[in-house]
GROMACS .gro file of C-alpha atoms in nm:
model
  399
    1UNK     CA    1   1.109   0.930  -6.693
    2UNK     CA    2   1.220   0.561  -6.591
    3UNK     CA    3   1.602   0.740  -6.501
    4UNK     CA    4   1.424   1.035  -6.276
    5UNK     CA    5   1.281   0.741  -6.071
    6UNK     CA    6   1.568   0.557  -6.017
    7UNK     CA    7   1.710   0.895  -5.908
    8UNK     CA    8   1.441   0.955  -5.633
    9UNK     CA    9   1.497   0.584  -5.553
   10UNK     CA   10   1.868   0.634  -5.467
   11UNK     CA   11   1.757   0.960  -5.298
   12UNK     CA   12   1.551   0.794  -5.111
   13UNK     CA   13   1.749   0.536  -4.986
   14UNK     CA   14   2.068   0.661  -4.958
   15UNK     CA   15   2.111   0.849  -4.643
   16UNK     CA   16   2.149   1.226  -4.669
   17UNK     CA   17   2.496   1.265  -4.485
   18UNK     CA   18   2.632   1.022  -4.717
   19UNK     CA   19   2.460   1.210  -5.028
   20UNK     CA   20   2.624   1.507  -4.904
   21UNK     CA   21   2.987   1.386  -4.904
   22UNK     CA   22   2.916   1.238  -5.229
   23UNK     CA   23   2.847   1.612  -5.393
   24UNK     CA   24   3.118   1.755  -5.164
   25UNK     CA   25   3.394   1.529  -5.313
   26UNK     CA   26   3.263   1.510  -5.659
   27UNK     CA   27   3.263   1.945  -5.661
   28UNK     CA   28   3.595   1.916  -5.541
   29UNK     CA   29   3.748   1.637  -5.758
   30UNK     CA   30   3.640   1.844  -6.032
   31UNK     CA   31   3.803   2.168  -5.923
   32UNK     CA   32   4.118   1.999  -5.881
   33UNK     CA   33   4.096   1.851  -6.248
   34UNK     CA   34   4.013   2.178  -6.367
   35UNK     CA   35   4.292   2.352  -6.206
   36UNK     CA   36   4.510   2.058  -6.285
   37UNK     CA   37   4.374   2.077  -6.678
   38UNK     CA   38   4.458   2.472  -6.639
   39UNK     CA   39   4.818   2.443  -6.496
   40UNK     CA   40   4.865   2.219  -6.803
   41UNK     CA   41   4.710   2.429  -7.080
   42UNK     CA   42   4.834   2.812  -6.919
   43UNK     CA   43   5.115   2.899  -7.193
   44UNK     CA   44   5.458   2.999  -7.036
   45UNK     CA   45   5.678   3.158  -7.185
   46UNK     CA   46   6.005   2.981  -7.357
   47UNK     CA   47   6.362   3.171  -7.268
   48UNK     CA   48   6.527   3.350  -7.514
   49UNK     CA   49   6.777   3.192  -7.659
   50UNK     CA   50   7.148   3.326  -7.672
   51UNK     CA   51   7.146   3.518  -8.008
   52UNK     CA   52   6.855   3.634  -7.988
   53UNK     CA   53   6.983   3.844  -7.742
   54UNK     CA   54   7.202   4.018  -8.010
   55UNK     CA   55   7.177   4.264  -8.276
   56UNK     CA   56   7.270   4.395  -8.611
   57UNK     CA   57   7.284   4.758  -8.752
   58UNK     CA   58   7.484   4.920  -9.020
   59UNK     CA   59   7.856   5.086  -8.897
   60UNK     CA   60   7.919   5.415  -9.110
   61UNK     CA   61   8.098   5.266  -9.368
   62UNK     CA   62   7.752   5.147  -9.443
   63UNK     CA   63   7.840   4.781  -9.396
   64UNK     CA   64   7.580   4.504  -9.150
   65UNK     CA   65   7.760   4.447  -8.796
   66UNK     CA   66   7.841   4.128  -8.668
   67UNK     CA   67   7.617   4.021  -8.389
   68UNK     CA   68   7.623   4.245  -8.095
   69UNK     CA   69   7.543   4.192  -7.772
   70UNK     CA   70   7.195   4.318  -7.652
   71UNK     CA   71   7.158   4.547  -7.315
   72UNK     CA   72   6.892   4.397  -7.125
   73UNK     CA   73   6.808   4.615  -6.834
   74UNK     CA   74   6.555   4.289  -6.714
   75UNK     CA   75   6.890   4.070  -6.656
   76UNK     CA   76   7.060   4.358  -6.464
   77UNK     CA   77   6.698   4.406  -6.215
   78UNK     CA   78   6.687   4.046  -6.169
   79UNK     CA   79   7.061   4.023  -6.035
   80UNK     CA   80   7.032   4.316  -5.825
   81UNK     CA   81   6.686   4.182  -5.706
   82UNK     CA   82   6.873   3.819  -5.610
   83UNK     CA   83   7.125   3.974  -5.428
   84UNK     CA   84   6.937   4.173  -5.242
   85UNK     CA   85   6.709   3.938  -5.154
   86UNK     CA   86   7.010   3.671  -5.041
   87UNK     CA   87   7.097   3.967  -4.820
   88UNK     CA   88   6.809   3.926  -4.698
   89UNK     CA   89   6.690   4.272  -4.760
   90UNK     CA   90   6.504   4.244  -5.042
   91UNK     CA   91   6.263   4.553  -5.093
   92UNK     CA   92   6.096   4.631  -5.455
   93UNK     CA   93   6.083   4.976  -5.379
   94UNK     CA   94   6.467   4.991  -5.310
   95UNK     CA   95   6.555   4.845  -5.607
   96UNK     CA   96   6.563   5.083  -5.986
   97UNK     CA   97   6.611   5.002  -6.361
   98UNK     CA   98   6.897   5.099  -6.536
   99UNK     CA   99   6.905   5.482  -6.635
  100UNK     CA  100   6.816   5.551  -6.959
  101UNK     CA  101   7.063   5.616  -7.254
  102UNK     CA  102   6.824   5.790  -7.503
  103UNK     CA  103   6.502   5.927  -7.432
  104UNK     CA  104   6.249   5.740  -7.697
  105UNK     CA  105   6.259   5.350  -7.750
  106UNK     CA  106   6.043   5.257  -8.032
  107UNK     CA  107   6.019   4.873  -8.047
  108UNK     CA  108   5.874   4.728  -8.355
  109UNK     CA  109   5.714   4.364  -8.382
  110UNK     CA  110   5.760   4.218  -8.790
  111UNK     CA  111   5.612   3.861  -8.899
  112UNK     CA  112   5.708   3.873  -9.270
  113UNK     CA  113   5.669   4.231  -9.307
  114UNK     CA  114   5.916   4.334  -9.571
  115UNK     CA  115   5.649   4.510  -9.800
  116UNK     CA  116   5.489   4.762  -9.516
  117UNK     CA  117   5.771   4.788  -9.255
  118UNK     CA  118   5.943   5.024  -9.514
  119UNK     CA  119   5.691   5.349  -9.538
  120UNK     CA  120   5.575   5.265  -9.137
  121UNK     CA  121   6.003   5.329  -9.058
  122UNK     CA  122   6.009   5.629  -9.262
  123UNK     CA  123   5.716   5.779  -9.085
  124UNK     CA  124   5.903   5.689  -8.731
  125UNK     CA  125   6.246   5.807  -8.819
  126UNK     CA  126   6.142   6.158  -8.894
  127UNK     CA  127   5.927   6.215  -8.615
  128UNK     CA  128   6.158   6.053  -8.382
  129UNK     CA  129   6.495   6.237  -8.525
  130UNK     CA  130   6.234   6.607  -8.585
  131UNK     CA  131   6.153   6.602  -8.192
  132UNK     CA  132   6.371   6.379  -7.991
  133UNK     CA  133   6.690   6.374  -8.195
  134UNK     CA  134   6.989   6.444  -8.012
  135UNK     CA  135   6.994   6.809  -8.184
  136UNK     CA  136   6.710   6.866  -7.997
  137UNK     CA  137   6.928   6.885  -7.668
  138UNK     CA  138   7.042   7.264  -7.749
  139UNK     CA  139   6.677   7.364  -7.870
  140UNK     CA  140   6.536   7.267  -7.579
  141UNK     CA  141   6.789   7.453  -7.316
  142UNK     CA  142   6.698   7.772  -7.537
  143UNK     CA  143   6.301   7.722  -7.463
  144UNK     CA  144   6.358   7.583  -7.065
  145UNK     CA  145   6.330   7.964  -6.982
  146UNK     CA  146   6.068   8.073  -7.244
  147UNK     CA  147   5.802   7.783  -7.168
  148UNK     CA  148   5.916   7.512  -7.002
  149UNK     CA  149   5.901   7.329  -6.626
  150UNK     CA  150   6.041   7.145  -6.356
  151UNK     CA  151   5.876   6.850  -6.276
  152UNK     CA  152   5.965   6.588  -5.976
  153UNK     CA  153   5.990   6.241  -6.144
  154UNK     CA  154   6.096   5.967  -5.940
  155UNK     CA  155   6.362   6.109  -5.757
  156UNK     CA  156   6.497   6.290  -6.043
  157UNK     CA  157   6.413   6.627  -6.162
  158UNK     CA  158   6.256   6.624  -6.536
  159UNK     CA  159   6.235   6.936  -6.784
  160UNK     CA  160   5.915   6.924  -6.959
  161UNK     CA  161   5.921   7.190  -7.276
  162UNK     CA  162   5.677   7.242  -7.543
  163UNK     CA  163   5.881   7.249  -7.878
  164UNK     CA  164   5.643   7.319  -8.196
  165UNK     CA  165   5.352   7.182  -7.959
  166UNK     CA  166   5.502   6.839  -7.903
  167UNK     CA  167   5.613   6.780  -7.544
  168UNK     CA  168   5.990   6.705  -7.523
  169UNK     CA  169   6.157   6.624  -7.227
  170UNK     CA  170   6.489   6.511  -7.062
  171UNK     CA  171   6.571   6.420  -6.718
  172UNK     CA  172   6.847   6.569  -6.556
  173UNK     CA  173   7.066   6.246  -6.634
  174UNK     CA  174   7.044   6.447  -6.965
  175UNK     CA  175   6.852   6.138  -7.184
  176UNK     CA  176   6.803   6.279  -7.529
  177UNK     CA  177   6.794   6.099  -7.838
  178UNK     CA  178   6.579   5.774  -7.961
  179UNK     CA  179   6.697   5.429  -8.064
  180UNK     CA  180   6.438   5.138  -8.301
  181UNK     CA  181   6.437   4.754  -8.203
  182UNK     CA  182   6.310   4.602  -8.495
  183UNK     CA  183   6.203   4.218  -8.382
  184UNK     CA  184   6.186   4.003  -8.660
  185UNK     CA  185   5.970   3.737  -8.535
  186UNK     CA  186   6.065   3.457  -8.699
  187UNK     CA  187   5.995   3.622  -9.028
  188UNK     CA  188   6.038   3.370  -9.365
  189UNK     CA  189   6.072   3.671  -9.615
  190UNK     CA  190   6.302   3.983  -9.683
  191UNK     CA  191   6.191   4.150  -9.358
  192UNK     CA  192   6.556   4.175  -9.173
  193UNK     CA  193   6.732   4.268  -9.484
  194UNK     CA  194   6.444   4.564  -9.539
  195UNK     CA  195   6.510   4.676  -9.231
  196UNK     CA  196   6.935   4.677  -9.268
  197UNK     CA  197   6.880   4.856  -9.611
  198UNK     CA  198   6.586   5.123  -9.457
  199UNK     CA  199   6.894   5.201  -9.207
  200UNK     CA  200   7.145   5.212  -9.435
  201UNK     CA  201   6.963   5.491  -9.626
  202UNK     CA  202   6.943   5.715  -9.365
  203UNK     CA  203   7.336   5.749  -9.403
  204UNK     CA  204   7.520   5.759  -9.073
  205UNK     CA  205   7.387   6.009  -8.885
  206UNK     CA  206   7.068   5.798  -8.807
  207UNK     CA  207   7.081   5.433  -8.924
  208UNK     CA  208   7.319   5.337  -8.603
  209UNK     CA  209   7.013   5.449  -8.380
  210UNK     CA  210   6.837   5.136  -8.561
  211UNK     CA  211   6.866   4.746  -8.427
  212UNK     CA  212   6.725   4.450  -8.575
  213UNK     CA  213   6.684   4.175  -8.380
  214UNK     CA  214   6.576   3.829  -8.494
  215UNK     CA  215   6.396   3.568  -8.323
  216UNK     CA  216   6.449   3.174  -8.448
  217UNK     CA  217   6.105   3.081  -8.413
  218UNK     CA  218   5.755   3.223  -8.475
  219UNK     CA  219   5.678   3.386  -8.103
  220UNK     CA  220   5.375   3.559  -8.183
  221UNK     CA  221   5.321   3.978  -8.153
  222UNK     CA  222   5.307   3.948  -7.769
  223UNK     CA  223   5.677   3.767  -7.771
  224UNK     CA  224   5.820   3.974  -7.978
  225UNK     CA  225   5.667   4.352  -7.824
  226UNK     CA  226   5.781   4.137  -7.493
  227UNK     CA  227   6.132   4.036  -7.608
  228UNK     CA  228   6.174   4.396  -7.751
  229UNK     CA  229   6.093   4.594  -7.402
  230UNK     CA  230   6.313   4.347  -7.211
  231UNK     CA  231   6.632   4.560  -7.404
  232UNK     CA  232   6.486   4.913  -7.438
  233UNK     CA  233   6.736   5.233  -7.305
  234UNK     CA  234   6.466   5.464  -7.301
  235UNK     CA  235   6.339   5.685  -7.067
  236UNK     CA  236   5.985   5.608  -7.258
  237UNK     CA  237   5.946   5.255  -7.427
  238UNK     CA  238   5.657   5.267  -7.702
  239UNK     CA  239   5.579   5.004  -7.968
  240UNK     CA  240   5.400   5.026  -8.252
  241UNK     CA  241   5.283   4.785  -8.529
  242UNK     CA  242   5.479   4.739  -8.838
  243UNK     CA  243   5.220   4.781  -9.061
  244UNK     CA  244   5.212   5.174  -8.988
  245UNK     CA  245   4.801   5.230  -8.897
  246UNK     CA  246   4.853   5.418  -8.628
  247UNK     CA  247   4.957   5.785  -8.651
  248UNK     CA  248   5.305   5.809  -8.557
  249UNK     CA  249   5.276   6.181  -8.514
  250UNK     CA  250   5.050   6.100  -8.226
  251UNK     CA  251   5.347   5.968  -8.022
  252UNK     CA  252   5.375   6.365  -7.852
  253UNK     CA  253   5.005   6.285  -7.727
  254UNK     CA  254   5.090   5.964  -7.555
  255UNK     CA  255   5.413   6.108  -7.411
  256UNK     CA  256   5.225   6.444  -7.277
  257UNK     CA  257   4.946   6.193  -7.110
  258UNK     CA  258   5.138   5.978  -6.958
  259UNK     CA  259   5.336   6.252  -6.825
  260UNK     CA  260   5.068   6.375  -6.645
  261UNK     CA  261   4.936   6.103  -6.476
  262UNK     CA  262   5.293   5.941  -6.393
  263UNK     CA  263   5.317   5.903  -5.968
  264UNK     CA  264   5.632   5.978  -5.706
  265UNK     CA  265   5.834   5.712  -5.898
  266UNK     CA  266   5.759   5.803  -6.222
  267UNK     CA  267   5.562   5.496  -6.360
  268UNK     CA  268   5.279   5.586  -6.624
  269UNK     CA  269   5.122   5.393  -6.883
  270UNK     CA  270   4.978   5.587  -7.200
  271UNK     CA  271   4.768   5.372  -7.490
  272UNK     CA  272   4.653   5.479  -7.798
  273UNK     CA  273   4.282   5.430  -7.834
  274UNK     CA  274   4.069   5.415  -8.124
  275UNK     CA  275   3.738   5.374  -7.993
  276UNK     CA  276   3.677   5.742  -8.063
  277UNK     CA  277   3.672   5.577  -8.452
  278UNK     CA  278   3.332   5.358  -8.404
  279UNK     CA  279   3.107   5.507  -8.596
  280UNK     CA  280   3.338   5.647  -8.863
  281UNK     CA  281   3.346   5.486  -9.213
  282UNK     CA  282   3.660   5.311  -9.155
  283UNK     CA  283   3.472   5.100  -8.899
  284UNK     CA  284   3.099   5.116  -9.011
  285UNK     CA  285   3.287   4.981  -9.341
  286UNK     CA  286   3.414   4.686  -9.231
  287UNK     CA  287   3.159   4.355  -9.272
  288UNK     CA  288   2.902   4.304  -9.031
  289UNK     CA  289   3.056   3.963  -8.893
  290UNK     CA  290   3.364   4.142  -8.798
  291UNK     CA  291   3.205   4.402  -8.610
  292UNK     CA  292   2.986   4.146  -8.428
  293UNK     CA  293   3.315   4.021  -8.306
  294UNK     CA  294   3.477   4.351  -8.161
  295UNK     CA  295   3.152   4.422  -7.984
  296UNK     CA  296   3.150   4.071  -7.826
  297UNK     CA  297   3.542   4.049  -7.740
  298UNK     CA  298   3.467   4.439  -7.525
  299UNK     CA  299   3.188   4.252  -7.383
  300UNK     CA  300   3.435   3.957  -7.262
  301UNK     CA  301   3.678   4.218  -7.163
  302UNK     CA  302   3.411   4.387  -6.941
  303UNK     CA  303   3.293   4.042  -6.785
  304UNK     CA  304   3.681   3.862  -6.698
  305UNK     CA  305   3.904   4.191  -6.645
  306UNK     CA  306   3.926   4.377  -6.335
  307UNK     CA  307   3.751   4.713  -6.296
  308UNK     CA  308   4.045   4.956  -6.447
  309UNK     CA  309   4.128   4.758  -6.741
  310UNK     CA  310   3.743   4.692  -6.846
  311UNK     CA  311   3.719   5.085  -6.854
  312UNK     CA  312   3.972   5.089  -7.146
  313UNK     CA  313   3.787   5.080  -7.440
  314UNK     CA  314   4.002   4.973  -7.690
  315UNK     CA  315   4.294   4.743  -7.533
  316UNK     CA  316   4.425   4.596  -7.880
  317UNK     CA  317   4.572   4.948  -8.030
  318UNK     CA  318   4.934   4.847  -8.137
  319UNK     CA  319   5.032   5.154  -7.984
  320UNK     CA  320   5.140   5.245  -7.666
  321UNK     CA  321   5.411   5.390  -7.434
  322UNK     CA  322   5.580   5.311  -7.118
  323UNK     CA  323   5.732   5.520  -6.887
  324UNK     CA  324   6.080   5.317  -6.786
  325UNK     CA  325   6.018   5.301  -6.410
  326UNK     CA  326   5.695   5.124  -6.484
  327UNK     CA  327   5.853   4.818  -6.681
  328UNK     CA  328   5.999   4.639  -6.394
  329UNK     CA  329   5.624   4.617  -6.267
  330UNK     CA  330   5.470   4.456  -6.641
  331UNK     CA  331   5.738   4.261  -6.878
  332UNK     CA  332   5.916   4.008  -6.625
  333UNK     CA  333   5.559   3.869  -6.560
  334UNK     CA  334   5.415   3.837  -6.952
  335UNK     CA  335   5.280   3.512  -7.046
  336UNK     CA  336   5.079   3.587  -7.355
  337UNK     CA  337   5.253   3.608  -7.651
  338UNK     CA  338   4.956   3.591  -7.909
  339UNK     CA  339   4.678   3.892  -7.966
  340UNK     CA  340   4.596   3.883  -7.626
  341UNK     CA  341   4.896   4.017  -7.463
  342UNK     CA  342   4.795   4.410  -7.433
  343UNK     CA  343   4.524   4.265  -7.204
  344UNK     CA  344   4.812   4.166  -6.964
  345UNK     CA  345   5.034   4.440  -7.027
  346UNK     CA  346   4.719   4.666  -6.865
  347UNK     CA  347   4.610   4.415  -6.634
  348UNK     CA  348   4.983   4.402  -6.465
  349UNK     CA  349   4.952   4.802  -6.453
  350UNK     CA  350   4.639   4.766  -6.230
  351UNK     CA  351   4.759   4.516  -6.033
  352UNK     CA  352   5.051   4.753  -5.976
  353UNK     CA  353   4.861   5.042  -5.913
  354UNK     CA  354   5.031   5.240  -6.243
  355UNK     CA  355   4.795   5.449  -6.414
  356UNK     CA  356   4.700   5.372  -6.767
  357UNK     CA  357   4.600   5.692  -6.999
  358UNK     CA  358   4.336   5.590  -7.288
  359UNK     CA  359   4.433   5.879  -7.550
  360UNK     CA  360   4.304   5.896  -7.914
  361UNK     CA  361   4.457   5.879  -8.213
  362UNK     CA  362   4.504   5.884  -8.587
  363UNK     CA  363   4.454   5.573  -8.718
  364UNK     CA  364   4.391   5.383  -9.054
  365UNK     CA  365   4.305   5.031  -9.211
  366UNK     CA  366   4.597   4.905  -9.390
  367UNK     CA  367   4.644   4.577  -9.648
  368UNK     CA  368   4.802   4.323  -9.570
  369UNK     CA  369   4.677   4.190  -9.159
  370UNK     CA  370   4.787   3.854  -9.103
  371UNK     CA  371   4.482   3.877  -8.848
  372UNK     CA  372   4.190   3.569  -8.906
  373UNK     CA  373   3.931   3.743  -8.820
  374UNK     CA  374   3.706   3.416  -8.712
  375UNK     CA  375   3.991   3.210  -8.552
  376UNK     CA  376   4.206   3.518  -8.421
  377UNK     CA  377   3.873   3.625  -8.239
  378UNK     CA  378   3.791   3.285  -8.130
  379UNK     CA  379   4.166   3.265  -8.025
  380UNK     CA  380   4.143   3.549  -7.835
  381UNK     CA  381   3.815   3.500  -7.657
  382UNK     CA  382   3.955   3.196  -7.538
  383UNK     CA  383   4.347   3.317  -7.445
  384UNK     CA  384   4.188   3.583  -7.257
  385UNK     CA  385   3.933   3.284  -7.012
  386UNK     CA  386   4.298   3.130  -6.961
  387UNK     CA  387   4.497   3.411  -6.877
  388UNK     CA  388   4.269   3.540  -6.640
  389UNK     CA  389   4.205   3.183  -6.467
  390UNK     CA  390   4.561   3.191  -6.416
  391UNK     CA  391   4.566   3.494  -6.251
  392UNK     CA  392   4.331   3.470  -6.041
  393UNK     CA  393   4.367   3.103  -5.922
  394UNK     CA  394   4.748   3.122  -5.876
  395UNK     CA  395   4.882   2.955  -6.171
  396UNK     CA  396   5.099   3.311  -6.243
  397UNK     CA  397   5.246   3.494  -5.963
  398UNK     CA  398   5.436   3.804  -5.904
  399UNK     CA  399   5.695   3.604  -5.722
   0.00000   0.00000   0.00000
C-alpha cells in the first residue's frame, strides 16, 4: 500500500506532459533493447566450408573416390544474379536455375545413423531405380501415346505419363534418372562408411547415382536438408529422414500433387502429412506428455505463422519435395538449422507465393530418434518466437 501512494504522489506532482515522455521513451528504449537482444540471439547461418562442398562415391571398380567437387546450382544463381544486377538490370524473374541433369534428387540428412540408414536406402534405391531409373526413358516414350500429356511448365514443355500408377515425367530437356546426397552431419559413428558400402552393393549400375557428403561439424537436420538442396540436379528435390518412417513408395503422390498445383514457372511445393494418423494407435500410443506437446506446438504454429502455413497441419514430416524452379525462392534465405527449419522452408513458399500441397502418407514410428521430446519441444517452441521475430521485424531479408 505505502508504494501505491508514493505512486499517486509522483502522479500527482509530476506534470502530465512530462509523464508522458517518460512512458514514450521508456516503451521505446525497450523496443530497441529487444530488437537489439534479437539481432544478437537470431542464428545465422555459418558458410560451408571448402570440402564440404565435395563428395565421395564408389567408381566401378568398386573402389571410394577421392573428393569430388560438388555442383552447386546456388553458387551459379548468385553469380548470374550479381552480374546482372552490376548491369544494372537485375530482374528475379529473368534470371533461372541450372537445368536439371536427372529427374529425382533425394537428399538424405544422417547424425550417427549407421544402424537405420541401411534398410531406409534400400527402400529408396528401388523405388527410385523401379520408376525414375534411366530405363524408364524408353518405357515412357512407348506410353506418351497410350496415356500420357503435354503439360506447359515454365517455359518448357513437360510429358506427364502414368507408368504402373506412379506419375513419371521428363521435360523436354529429356531429365530422367535420380541421384542420393547422403549428408553426414557431423556424424561420430560408421555412418559415411555405411553409406560407401550400401553403394557399393548395388554394383555399378546404381551405386555411382549415390554421394556422400560430410559435414565437419554437428549442423543440425535443418543444415544439413539445407546444405543438401544447395547441390541437387533434379528436376524435383525431395528429402527424407534417414531413419526410413515415412513411406518411400509415397514419393509418386508428392510428385503427382505438386504437379498439379505448380504455376507458369513451374514452382510447387508438395509435403508429406501425417495428420491424417491422429487418432490411429501409432499416435494414441504414444505417452500422454508427448501428445500434450504436438497439440501445443500446432497451437504455436497457428498463433506466429502466417495464414497459409498455419493451414498445414503437420509441418515437421521429414518428407517433402521441391519442384527445382521453386528453390531459388526458399534455400538461399534458410536460417534454421535445428527442428524448426520446415517451418521456414513453408513460410519462404508463402512469402513467395509457391503453392504448398499437404498430401498423406504412409508412415511409421521407428527406434532409435535422437529427438528429446521435453527440450526438442521446448527448443522448438522457442526457435520458432525467434524466427518469426526476425521475419517480421527485419532482422532476415530477401535481399
Amino acid at each position: 500500500m505505502e508504494c501505491i501512494q508514493r505512486m499517486s504522489v509522483i502522479f500527482k506532482t509530476v506534470p502530465l506532459p512530462l509523464l508522458a515522455l517518460f512512458l514514450v521513451t521508456t516503451i521505446i528504449g525497450v523496443c530497441v533493447l529487444s530488437y537489439l537482444l534479437l539481432f544478437i540471439i537470431a542464428p545465422i547461418p555459418r558458410t560451408s566450408l571448402s570440402h564440404e562442398k565435395t563428395f565421395r562415391s564408389i567408381e566401378d571398380g568398386g573402389t571410394t573416390s577421392s573428393a569430388k567437387q560438388l555442383p552447386c546450382w546456388q553458387d551459379t544463381y548468385n553469380a548470374k544474379r550479381d552480374a546482372a544486377e552490376r548491369e544494372g538490370d537485375f530482374s528475379n524473374q529473368e534470371i533461372e536455375i541450372e537445368a536439371p541433369e536427372v529427374f529425382m534428387s533425394l537428399v538424405v540428412p544422417a547424425y550417427n545413423e549407421e544402424e537405420r540408414l541401411g534398410v531406409m536406402l534400400s527402400e529408396a534405391v528401388d523405388y527410385l531405380e523401379e520408376h525414375y531409373g534411366y530405363g524408364k526413358a524408353a518405357e515412357i516414350k512407348l506410353k506418351e501415346k497410350a496415356n500420357g500429356h503435354m503439360k506447359q511448365r515454365g517455359g518448357n514443355i513437360a510429358k506427364e505419363v502414368t507408368v504402373n500408377g506412379h506419375v513419371i515425367s521428363s521435360s523436354s530437356e529429356g531429365a530422367t534418372g535420380w541421384e542420393i546426397i547422403i549428408v553426414s552431419d557431423g556424424s561420430m559413428d560408421a555412418t559415411i562408411s555405411t553409406a560407401l558400402q550400401f553403394a557399393r552393393s548395388l554394383g555399378a549400375k546404381c551405386a555411382a547415382h549415390i554421394r556422400v557428403v560430410s559435414l565437419q561439424e554437428n549442423r543440425g537436420k535443418g543444415g544439413a536438408v539445407t546444405h543438401g538442396m544447395r547441390h541437387v540436379r533434379g528436376q524435383y528435390a525431395v528429402f527424407a529422414d534417414a531413419d526410413g518412417a515415412s513411406k518411400f513408395e509415397d514419393l509418386g503422390k508428392l510428385v503427382s500433387a505438386c504437379e498439379k498445383i505448380e504455376d507458369s514457372e513451374g514452382r510447387g511445393v508438395a509435403v508429406g502429412s501425417r495428420a491424417h494418423l491422429v487418432g490411429s494407435e501409432a499416435v494414441v500410443q504414444r505417452s500422454f506428455l508427448r501428445n500434450l506437446l504436438m497439440h501445443s506446438f500446432h497451437l504455436l504454429l497457428r498463433l506466429l505463422t502466417p495464414p497459409a502455413t498455419a493451414s498445414i497441419r503437420d509441418t515437421q514430416c521429414g518428407f517433402k519435395l521441391f519442384s527445382r524452379t521453386s528453390l531459388p525462392y526458399i534455400i538461399p534465405y534458410m536460417h534454421s538449422e535445428g527442428w524448426i527449419f520446415d517451418v521456414e522452408m513453408l513460410m519462404l513458399a508463402e512469402s513467395a507465393g509457391i503453392k504448398v500441397a499437404e498430401v498423406p502418407i504412409g508412415w511409421k514410428e521407428v527406434k532409435g530418434s535422437k529427438l528429446n521430446v521435453i527440450w526438442d519441444s521446448l527448443g522448438m517452441a522457442w526457435g520458432l518466437t525467434v524466427l518469426r521475430a526476425a521475419w517480421g521485424l527485419g532482422i532476415y531479408r530477401r535481399n
